[in-house]
Tab-separated table of C-alpha atoms and ligand atoms in Angstrom:
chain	number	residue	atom	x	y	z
A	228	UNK	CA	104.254	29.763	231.860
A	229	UNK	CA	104.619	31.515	228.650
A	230	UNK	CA	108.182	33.451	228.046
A	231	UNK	CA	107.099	36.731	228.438
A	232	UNK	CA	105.865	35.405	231.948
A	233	UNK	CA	109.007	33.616	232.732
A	234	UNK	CA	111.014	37.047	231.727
A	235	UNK	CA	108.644	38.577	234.387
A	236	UNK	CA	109.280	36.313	236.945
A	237	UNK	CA	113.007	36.635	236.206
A	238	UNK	CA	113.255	40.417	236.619
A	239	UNK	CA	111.227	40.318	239.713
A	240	UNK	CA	113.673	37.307	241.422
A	241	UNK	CA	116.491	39.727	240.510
A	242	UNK	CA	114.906	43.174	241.255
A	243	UNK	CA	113.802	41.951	244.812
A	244	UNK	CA	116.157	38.739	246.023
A	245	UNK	CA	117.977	41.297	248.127
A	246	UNK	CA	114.925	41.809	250.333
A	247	UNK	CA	114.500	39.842	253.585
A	248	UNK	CA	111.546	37.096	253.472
A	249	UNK	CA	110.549	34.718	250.954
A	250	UNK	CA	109.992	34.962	247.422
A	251	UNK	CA	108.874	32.834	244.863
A	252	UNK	CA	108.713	32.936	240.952
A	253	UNK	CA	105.503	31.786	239.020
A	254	UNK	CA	103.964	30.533	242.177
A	255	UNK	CA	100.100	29.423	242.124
A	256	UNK	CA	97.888	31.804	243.442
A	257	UNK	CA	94.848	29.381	244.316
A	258	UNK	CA	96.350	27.705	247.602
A	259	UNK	CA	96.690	31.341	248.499
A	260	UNK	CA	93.121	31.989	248.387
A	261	UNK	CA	89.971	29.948	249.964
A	262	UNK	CA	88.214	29.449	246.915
A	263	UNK	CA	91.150	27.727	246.465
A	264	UNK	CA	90.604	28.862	242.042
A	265	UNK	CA	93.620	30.678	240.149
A	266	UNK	CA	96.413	30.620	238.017
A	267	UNK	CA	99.987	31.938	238.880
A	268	UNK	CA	101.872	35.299	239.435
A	269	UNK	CA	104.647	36.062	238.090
A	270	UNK	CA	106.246	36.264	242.051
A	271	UNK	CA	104.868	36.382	245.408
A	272	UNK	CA	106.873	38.173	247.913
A	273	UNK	CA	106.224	37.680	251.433
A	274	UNK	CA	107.990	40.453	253.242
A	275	UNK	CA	109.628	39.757	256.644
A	276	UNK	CA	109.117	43.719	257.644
A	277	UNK	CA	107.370	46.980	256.505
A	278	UNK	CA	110.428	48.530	254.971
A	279	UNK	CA	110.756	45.243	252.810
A	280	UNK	CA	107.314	45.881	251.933
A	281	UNK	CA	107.254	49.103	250.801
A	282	UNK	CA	110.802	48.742	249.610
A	283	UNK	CA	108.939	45.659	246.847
A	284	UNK	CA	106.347	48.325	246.076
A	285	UNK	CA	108.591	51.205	245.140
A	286	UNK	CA	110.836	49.268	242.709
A	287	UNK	CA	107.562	47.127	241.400
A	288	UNK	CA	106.419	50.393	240.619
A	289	UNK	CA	109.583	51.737	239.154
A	290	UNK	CA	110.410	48.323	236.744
A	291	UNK	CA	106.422	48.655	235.481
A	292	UNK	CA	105.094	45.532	237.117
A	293	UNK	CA	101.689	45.789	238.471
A	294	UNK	CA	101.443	44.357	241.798
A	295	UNK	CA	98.518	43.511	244.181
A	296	UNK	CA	98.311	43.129	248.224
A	297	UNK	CA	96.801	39.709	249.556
A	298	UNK	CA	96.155	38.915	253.116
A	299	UNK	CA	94.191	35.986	253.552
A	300	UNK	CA	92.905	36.037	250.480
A	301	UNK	CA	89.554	35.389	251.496
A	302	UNK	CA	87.988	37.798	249.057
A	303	UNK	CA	89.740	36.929	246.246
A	304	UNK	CA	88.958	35.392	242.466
A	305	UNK	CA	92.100	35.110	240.819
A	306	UNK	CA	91.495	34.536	236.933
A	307	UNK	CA	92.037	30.958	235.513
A	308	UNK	CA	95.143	33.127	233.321
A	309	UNK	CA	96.742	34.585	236.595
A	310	UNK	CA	98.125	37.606	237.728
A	311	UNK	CA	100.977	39.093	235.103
A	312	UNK	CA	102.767	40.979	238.218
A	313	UNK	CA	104.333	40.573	241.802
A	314	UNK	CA	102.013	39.705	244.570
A	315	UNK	CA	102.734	40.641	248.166
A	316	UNK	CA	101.241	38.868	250.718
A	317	UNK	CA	101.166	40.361	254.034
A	318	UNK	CA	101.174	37.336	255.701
A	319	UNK	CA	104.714	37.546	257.653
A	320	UNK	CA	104.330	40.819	259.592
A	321	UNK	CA	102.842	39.801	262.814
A	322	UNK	CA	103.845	41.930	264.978
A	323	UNK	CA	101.308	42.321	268.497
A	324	UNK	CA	101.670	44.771	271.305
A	325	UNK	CA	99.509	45.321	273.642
A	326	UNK	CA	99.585	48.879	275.299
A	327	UNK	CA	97.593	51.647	276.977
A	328	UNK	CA	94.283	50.022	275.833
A	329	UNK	CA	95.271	49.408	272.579
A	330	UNK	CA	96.226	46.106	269.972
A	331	UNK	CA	98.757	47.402	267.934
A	332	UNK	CA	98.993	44.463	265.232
A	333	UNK	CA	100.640	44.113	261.624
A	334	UNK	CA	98.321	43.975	258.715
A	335	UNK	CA	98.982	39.752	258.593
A	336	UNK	CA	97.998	38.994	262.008
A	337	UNK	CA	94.545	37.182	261.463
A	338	UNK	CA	91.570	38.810	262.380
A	339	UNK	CA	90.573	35.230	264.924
A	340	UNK	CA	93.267	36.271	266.820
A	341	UNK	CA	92.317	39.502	267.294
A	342	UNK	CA	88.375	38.584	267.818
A	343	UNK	CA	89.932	36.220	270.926
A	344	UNK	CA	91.120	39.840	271.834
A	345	UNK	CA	88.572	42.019	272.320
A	346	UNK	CA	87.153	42.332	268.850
A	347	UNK	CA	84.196	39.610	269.240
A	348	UNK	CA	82.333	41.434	266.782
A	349	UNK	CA	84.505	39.900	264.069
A	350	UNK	CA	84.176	36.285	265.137
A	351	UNK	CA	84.711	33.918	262.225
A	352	UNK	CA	85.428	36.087	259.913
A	353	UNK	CA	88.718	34.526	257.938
A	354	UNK	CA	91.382	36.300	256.498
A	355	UNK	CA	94.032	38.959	257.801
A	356	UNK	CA	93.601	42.544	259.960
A	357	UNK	CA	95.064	44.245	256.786
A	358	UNK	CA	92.417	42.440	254.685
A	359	UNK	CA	89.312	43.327	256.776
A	360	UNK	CA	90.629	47.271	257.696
A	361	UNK	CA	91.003	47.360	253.741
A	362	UNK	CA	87.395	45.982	253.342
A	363	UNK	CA	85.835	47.168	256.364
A	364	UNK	CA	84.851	43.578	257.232
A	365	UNK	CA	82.010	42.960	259.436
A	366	UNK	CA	79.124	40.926	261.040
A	367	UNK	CA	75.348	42.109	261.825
A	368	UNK	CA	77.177	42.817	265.278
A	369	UNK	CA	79.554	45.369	263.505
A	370	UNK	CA	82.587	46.715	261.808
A	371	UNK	CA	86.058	46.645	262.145
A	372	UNK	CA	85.922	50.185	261.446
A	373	UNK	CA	84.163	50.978	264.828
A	374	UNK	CA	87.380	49.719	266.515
A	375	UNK	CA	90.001	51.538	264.428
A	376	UNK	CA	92.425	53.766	266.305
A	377	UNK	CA	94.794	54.072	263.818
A	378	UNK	CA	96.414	52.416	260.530
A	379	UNK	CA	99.603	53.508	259.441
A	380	UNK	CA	99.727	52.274	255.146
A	381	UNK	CA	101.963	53.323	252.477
A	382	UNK	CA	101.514	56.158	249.856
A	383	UNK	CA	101.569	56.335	246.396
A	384	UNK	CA	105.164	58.758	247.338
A	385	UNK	CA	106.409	55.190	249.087
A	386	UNK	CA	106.171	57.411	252.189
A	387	UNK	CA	104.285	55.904	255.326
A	388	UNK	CA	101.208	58.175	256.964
A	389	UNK	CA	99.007	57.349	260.122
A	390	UNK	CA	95.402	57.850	258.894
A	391	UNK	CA	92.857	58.863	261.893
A	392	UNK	CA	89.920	57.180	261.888
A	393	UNK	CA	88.241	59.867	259.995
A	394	UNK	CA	90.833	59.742	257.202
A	395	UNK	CA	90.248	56.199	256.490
A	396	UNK	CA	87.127	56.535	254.582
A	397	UNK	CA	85.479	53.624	255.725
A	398	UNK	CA	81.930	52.209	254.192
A	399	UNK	CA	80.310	49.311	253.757
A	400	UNK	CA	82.842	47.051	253.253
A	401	UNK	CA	85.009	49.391	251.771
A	402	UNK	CA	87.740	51.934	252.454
A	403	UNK	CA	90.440	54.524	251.188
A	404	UNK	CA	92.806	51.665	251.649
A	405	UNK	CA	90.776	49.124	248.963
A	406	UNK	CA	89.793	52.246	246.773
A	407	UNK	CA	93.627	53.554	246.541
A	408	UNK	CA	95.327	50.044	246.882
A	409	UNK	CA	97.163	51.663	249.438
A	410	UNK	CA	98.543	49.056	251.497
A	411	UNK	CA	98.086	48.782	255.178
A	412	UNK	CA	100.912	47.841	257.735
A	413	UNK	CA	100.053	47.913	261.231
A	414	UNK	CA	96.449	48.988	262.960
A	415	UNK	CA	95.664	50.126	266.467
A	416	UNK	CA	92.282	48.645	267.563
A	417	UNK	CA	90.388	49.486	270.627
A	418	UNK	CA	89.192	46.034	271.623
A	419	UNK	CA	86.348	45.660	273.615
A	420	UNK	CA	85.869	43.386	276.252
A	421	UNK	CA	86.673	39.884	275.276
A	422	UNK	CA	83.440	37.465	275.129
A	423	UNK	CA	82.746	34.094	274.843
A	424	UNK	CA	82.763	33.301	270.716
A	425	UNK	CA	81.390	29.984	270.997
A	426	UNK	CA	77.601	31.199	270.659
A	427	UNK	CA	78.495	33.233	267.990
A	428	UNK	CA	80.727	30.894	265.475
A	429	UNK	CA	78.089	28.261	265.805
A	430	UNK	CA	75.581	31.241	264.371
A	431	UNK	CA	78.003	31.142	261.531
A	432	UNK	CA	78.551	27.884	261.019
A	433	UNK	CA	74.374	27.339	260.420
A	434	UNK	CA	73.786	30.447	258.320
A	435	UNK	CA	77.523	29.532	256.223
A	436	UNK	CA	78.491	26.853	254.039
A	437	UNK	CA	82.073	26.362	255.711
A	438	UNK	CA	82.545	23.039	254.102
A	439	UNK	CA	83.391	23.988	250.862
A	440	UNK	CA	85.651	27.012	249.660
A	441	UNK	CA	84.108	29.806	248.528
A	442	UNK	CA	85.233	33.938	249.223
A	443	UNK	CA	82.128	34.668	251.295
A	444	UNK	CA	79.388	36.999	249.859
A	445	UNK	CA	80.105	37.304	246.409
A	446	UNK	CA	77.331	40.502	246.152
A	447	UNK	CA	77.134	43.861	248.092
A	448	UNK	CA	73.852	43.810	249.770
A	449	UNK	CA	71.835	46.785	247.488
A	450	UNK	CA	70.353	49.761	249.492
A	451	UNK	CA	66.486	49.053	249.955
A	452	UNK	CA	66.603	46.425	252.892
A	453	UNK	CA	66.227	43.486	251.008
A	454	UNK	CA	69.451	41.392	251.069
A	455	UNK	CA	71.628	40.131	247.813
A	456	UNK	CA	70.786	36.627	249.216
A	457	UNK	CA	67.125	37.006	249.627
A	458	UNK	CA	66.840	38.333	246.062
A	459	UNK	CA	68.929	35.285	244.482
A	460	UNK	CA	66.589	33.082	246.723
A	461	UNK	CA	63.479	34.130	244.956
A	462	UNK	CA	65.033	34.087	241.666
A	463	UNK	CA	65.393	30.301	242.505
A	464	UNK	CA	69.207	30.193	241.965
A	465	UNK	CA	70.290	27.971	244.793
A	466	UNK	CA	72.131	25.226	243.637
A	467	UNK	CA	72.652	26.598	240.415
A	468	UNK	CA	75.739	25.620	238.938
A	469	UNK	CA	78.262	26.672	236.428
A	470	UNK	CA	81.188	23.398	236.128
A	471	UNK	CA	82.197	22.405	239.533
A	472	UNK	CA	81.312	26.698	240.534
A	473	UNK	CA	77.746	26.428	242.416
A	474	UNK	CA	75.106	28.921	244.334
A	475	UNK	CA	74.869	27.162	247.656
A	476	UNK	CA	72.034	25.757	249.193
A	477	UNK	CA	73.016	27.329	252.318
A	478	UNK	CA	73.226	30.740	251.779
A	479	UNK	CA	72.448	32.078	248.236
A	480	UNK	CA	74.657	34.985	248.263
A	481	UNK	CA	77.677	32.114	248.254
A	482	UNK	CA	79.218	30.485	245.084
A	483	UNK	CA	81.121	27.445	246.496
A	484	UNK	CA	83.902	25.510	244.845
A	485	UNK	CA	82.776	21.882	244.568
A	486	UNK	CA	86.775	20.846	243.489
A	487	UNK	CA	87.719	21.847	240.505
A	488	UNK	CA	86.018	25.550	239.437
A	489	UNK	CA	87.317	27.671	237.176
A	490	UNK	CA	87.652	30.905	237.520
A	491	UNK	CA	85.618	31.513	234.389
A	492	UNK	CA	82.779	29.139	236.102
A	493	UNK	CA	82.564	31.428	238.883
A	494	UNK	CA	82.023	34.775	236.312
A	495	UNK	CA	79.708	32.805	234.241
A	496	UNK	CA	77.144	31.883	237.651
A	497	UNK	CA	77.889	35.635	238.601
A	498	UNK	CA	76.719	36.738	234.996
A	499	UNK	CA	73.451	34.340	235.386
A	500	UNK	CA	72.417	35.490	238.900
A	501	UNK	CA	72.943	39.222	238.071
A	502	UNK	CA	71.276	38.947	234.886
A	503	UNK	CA	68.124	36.958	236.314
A	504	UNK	CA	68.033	39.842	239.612
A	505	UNK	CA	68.046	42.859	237.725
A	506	UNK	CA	65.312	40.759	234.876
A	507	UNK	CA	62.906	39.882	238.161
A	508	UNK	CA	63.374	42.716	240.177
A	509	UNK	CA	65.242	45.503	238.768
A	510	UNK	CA	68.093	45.610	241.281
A	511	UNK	CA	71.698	45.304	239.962
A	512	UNK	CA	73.845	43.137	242.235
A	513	UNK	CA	77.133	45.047	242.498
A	514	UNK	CA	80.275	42.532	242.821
A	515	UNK	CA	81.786	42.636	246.750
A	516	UNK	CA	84.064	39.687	245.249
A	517	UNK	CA	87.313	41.091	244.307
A	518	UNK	CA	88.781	39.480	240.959
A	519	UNK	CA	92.626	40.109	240.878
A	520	UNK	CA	93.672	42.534	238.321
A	521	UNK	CA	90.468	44.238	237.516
B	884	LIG	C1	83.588	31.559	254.624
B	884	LIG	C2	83.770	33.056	254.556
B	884	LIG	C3	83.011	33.876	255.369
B	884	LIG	C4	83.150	35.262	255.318
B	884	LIG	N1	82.389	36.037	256.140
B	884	LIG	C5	82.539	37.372	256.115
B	884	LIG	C6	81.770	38.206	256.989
B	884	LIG	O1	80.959	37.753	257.788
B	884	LIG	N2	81.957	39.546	256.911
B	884	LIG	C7	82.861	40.107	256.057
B	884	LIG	O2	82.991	41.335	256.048
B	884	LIG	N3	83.593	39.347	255.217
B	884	LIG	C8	83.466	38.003	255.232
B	884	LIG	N4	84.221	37.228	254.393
B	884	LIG	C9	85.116	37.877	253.420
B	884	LIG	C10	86.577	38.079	253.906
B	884	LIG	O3	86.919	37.103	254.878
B	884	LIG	C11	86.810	39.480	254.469
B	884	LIG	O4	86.543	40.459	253.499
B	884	LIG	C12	88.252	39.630	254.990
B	884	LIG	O5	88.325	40.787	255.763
B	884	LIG	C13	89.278	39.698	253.869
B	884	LIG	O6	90.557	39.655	254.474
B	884	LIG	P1	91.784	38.967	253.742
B	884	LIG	O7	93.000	39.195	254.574
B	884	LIG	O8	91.483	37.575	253.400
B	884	LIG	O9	91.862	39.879	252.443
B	884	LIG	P2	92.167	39.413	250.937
B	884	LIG	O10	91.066	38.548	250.464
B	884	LIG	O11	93.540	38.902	250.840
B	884	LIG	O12	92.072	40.831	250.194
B	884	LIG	C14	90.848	41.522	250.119
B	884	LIG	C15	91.109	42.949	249.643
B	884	LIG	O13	91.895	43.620	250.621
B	884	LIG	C16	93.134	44.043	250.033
B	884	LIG	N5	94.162	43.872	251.061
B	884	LIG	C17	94.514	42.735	251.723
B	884	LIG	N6	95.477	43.020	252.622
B	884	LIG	C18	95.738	44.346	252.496
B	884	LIG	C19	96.646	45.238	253.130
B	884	LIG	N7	97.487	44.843	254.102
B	884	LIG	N8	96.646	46.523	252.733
B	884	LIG	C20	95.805	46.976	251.790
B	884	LIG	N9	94.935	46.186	251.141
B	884	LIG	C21	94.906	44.890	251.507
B	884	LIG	C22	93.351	43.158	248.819
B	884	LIG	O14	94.181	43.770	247.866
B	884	LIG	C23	91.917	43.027	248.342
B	884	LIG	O15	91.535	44.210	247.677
B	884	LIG	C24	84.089	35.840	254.424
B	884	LIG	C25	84.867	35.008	253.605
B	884	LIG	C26	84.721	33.632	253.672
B	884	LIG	C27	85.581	32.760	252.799
């Protein structure tokens, strides 16, 4: 890392050592992700407990360094350069209860834990319940939104609020929570009744490329009914391919990560696929990708 990275990493190691769970300076971000593509942070903090986490954010905020949640990182580019900030990942609050009809769970308990639960409609889906409440993650079956109780996040003030449902400004896979960065620490689901997932991950596993790492759909689907995949389809884009960063063959609206992709090789394809949709049929293919730091 460069010095003014390594004086970053420093001052976060100092600012935040007190904190309980585990830290590390200029850690790699791509085993973090499942694209598996990235450069380093200048610290990841994994908090043991929601004070610790907003705790981190407060005096992130007060020192200047940016920061950025991660769950699963299932969504996530990270640039070739990195992140120059702290990065928490959500991963150790876990906490489950069960109670009066209702999962409370922290934001790192994985969402095929909960779909074992009572929230089928999210089978196979990776990443973490913070991660798909702050995407709105869903199948053609439905939302997590529909299941939402309750999420208690953190303000901008470092103070904690329980949004209603209402408050949470869900859409298509979006929500207050992605639009503010305001990080979410614990949900309250209604779950349904569990089901039998089998039927439903083997759906996934024809219409997904799981054997190679990728973030799922790189593109929002555009209003108009016809599908970001469809439209790269036609465009004749599968198995395009950008270094070791390719359109698969499975799905179109996936960019896999044949072993050694750079970040830039993914923005490249992304450039070449949105330039040839909106050249063939007018439609601009918004990003649902998330690139860390933009
Ligand atoms: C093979 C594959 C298949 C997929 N299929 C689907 C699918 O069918 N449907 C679907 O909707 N998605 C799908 N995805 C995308 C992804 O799994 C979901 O968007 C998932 O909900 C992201 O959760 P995560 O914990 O991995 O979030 P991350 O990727 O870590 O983060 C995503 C966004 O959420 C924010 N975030 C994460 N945790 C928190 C938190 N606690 N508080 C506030 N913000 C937070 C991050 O800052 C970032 O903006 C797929 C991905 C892959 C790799």
């Amino acid at each position: 890392m460069e010095t003014g990275a390594r004086d970053g990493a420093r001052a976060l190691l100092r600012i935040l050592r007190d904190l309980p769970g585990e830290l590390r300076a200029e850690e790699l971000l791509a085993p973090h992700t499942t694209f598996r593509i990235g450069g380093r942070a200048f610290a990841l903090f994994r908090p043991s407990s929601e004070d610790a986490l907003a705790e981190a954010v407060v005096r992130a905020r007060t020192h200047g360094f940016p920061w950025r949640m991660v769950g699963g990182g299932s969504k996530l580019l990270v640039p070739d350069r990195g992140f120059p900030g702290l990065i928490l990942s959500t991963t150790g609050l876990r906490s489950w209860q069960e109670e009066e009809g209702l999962l409370r769970v922290g934001a790192g308990v994985s969402l095929a834990r909960i779909a074992r639960r009572g929230a089928w409609k999210l089978a196979g889906i990776p990443g973490t319940v913070g991660g798909a409440v702050a995407m709105n993650a869903g199948t053609r079956h439905g939302a997590i939104a529909e299941q939402v109780a309750w999420v208690r996040a953190l303000l901008p003030t470092g103070r904690v609020h329980v949004f209603t449902p209402e408050e949470c400004g869900f859409a298509y896979r979006d929500s207050l929570f992605r639009r503010l960065r305001l990080p979410v620490l614990a949900v309250g689901l209604r779950p349904y009744a569990p089901q039998d997932l089998a039927p439903l991950l083997v759906e996934r596993a024809q219409s997904q490329p799981l054997g190679l790492p990728s973030a799922g759909c790189v593109f929002r689907n555009p209003s108009g009914g016809r599908s970001a995949g469809w439209l790269i389809d036609q465009c004749g884009l599968k198995g395009a391919r950008v270094g070791d960063a390719v359109v698969s063959e499975h799905h179109a609206n996936f960019i896999c990560n044949l072993g050694r992709a750079r970040a830039s090789d993914v923005l490249e394809l992304v450039d070449q696929v949105q330039d040839r949709v909106v050249t063939r049929f007018g439609v601009w293919l918004d990003l649902e990708l998330e690139v860390v730091g933009e």
